[in-house]
CSV table of C-alpha atoms and ligand atoms in Angstrom, one decimal:
chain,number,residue,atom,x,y,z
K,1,UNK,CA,104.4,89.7,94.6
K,2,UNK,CA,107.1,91.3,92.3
K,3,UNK,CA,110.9,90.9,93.6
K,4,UNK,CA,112.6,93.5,95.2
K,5,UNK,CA,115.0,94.9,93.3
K,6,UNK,CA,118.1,96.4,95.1
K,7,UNK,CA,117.5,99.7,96.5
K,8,UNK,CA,114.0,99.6,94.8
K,9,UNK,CA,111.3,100.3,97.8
K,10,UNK,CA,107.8,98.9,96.9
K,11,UNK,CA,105.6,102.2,96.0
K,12,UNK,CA,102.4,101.6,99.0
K,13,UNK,CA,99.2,102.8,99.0
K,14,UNK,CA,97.4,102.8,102.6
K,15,UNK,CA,93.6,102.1,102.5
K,16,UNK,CA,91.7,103.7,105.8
K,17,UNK,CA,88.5,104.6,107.0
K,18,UNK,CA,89.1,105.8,110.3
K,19,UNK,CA,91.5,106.9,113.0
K,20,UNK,CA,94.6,105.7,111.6
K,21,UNK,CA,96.9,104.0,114.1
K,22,UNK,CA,97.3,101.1,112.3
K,23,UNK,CA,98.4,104.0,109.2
K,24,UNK,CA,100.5,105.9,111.3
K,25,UNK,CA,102.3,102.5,112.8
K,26,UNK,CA,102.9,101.9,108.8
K,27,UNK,CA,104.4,105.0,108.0
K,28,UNK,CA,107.0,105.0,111.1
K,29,UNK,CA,108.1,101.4,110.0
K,30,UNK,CA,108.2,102.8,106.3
K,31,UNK,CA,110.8,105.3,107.6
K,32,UNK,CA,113.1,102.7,109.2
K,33,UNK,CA,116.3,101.0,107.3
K,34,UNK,CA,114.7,97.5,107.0
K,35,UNK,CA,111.4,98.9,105.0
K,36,UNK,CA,110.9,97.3,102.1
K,37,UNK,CA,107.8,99.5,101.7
K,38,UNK,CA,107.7,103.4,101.1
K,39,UNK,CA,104.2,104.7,101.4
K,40,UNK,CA,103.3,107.2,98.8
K,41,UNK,CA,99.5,107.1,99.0
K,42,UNK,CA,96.7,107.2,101.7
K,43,UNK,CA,93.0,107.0,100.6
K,44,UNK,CA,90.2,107.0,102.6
K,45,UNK,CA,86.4,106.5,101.9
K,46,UNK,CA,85.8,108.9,104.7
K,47,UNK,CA,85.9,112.6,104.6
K,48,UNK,CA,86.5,112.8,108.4
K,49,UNK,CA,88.9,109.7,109.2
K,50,UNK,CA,91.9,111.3,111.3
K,51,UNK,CA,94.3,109.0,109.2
K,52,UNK,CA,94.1,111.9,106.4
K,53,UNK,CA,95.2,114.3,109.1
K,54,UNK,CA,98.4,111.6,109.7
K,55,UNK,CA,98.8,111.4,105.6
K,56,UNK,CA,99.0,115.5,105.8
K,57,UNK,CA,101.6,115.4,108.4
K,58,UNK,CA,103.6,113.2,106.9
K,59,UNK,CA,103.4,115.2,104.2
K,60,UNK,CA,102.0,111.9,102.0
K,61,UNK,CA,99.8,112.6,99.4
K,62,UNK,CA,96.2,111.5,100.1
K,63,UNK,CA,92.3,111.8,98.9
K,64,UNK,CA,89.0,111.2,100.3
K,65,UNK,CA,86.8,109.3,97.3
K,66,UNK,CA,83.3,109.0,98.5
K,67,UNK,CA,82.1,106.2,97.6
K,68,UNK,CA,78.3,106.3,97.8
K,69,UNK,CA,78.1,109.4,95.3
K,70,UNK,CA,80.6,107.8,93.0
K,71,UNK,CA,79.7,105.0,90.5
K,72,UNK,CA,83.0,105.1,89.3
K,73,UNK,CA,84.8,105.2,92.5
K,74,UNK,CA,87.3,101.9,92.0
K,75,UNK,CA,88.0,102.8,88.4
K,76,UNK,CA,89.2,106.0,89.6
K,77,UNK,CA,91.1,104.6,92.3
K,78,UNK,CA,93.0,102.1,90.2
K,79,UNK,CA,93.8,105.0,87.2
K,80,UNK,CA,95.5,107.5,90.5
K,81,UNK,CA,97.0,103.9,91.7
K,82,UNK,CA,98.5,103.4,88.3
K,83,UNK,CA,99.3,107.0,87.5
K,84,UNK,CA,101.4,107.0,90.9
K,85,UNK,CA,103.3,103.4,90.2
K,86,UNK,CA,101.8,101.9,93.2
K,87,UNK,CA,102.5,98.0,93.5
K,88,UNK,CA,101.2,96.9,97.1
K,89,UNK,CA,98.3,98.1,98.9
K,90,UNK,CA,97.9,97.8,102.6
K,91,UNK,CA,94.5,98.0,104.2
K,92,UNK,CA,94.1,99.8,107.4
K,93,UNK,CA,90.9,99.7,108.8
K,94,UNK,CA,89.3,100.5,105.0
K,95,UNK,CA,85.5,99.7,106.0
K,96,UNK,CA,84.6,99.4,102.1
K,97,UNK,CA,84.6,96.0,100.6
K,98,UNK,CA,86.5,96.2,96.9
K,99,UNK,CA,85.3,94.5,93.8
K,100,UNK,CA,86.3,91.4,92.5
K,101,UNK,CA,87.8,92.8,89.8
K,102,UNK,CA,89.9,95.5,91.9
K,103,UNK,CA,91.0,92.6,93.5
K,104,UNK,CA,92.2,90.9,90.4
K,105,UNK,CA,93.6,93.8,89.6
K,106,UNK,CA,96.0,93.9,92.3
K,107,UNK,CA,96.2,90.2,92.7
K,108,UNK,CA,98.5,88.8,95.7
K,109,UNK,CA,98.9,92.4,96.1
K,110,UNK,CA,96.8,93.8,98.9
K,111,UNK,CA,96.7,92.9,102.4
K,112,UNK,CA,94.7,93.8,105.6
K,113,UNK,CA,94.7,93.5,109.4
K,114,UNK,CA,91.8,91.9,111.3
K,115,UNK,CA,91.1,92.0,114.7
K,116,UNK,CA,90.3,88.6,115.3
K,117,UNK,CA,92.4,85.4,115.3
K,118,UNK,CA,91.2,84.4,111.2
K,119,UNK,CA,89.3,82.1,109.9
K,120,UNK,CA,87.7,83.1,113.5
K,121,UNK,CA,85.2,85.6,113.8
K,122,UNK,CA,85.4,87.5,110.7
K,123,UNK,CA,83.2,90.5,109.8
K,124,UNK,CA,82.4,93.3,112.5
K,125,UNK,CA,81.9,93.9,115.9
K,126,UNK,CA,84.9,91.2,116.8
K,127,UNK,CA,85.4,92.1,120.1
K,128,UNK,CA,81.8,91.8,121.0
K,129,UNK,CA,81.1,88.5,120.0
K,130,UNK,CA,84.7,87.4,121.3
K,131,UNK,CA,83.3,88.7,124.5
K,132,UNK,CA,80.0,87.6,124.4
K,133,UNK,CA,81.2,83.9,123.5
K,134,UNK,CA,83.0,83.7,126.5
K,135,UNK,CA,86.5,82.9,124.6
K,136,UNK,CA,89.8,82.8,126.2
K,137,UNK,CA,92.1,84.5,123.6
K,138,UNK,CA,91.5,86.7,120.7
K,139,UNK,CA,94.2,88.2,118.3
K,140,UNK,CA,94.6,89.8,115.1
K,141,UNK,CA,95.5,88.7,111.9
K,142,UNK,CA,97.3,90.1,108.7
K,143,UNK,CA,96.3,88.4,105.4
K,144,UNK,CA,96.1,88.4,101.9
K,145,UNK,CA,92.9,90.1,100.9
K,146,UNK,CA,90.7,87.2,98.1
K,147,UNK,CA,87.7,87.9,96.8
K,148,UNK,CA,86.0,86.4,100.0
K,149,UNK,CA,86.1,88.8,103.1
K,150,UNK,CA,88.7,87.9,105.8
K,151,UNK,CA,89.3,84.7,103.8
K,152,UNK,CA,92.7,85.6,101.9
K,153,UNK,CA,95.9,83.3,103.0
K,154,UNK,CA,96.7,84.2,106.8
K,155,UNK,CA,100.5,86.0,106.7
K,156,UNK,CA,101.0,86.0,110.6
K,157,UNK,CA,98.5,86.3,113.7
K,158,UNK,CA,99.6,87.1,117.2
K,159,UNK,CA,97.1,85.9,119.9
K,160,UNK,CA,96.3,88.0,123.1
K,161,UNK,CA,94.4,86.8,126.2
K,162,UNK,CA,91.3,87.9,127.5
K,163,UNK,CA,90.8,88.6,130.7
K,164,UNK,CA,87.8,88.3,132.9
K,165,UNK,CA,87.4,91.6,133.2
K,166,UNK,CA,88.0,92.6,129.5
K,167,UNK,CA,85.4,94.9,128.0
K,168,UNK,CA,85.3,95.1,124.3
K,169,UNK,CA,87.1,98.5,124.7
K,170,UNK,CA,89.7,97.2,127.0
K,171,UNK,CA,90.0,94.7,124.0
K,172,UNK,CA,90.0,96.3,121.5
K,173,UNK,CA,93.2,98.3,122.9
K,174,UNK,CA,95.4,95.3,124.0
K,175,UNK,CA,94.7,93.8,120.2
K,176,UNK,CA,95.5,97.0,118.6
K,177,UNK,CA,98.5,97.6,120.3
K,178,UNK,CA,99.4,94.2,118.6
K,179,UNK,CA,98.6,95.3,114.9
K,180,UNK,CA,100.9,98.1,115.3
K,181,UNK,CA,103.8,95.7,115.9
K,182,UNK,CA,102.0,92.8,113.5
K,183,UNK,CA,101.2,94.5,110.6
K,184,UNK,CA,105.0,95.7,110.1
K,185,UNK,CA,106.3,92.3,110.7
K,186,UNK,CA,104.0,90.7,108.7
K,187,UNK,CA,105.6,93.3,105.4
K,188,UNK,CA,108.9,92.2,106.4
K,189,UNK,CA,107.6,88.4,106.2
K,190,UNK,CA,106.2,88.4,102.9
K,191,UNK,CA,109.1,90.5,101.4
K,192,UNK,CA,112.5,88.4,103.2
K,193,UNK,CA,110.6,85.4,101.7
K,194,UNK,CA,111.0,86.6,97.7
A,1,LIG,C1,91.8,97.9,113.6
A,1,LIG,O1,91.4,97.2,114.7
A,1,LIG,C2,91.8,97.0,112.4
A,1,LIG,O2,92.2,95.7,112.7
A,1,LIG,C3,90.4,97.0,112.0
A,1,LIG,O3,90.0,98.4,112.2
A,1,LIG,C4,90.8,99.0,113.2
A,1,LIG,C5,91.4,100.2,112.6
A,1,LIG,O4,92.1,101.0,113.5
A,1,LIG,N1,90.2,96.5,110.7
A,1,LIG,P1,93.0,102.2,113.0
A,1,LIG,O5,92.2,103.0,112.0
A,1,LIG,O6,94.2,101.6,112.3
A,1,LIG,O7,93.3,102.9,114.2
């Protein structure tokens, strides 16, 4: 990670697929005093994901690259990435897994948020298996993103306990409530510690 340099905010990029809470929990915290983050980008690999509609409100520039049409998709990404000086890139619920060499690319640079309590139950359908396994406490996790998924050094977790009558849905609520206070602290971590 590059040192902060007086009043220098780090230029952010916002990676989502979906509805965007995690997003629009990132761009609030952007707009406090102790940000060390502005967010200037939000892409999405889906055309429908409400986060674009919180990128538009927040007046944030932001695209939609389809990736299944596109060969090109990540090259393109990193040119608009470059062209718009960003240095950090958060991911927010992207469902896309980027290339090895994106990742180099952007090396120590990205992170992501994952609804689990890491290195447990990576992958999808967390809350399910959670569930299904009968386990007492689940989380979720903000990490470094390495070229393995959900493998990347852990930044900070915050564990929540499950209930007996948790659902996956009733789950998946109480641990995203979490992210949205996580995922800001976690920024703040990583940049108080340069
Ligand atoms: C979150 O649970 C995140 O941890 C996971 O996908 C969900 C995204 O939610 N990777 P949102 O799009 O931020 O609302």
């Amino acid at each position: 990670m590059k040192k902060l340099n007086g009043s220098n905010l780090v230029k952010t990029a916002v990676f989502i697929s979906g509805s965007g809470t995690n997003l629009n929990s990132l761009i609030k915290f952007s707009y406090t005093h102790k940000s060390p983050i502005k967010i200037k980008y939000v892409i999405s690999d889906n055309i429908n994901a409400n986060g674009l509609n919180i990128a538009k409100k927040f007046n944030i520039k932001n695209k939609f690259y389809d990736f299944k049409k596109n060969k090109n998709v990540e090259k393109k990404i990193l040119g608009e990435l470059k062209k718009n000086n960003i240095k950090f890139i958060c991911l927010a619920g992207f469902m896309k897994i980027l290339s090895k060499n994106f990742i180099y690319k952007f090396k120590g640079q990205i992170i992501n948020i994952h609804p689990s309590l890491l290195p447990q139950y990576k992958g999808l359908n967390t809350h399910n298996r959670v569930i299904k396994n009968k386990e007492k406490n689940s989380g979720c996790t903000v990490h470094f993103v390495n070229s393995r998924l959900d493998s990347g050094k852990i930044i900070l977790q915050k564990k929540v306990k499950i209930l007996k009558k948790d659902t996956p849905k009733s789950l998946s609520r109480k641990i995203l409530k979490e992210e949205h206070i996580l995922y800001p602290k976690a920024i703040l971590k990583i940049f108080s510690s340069l």
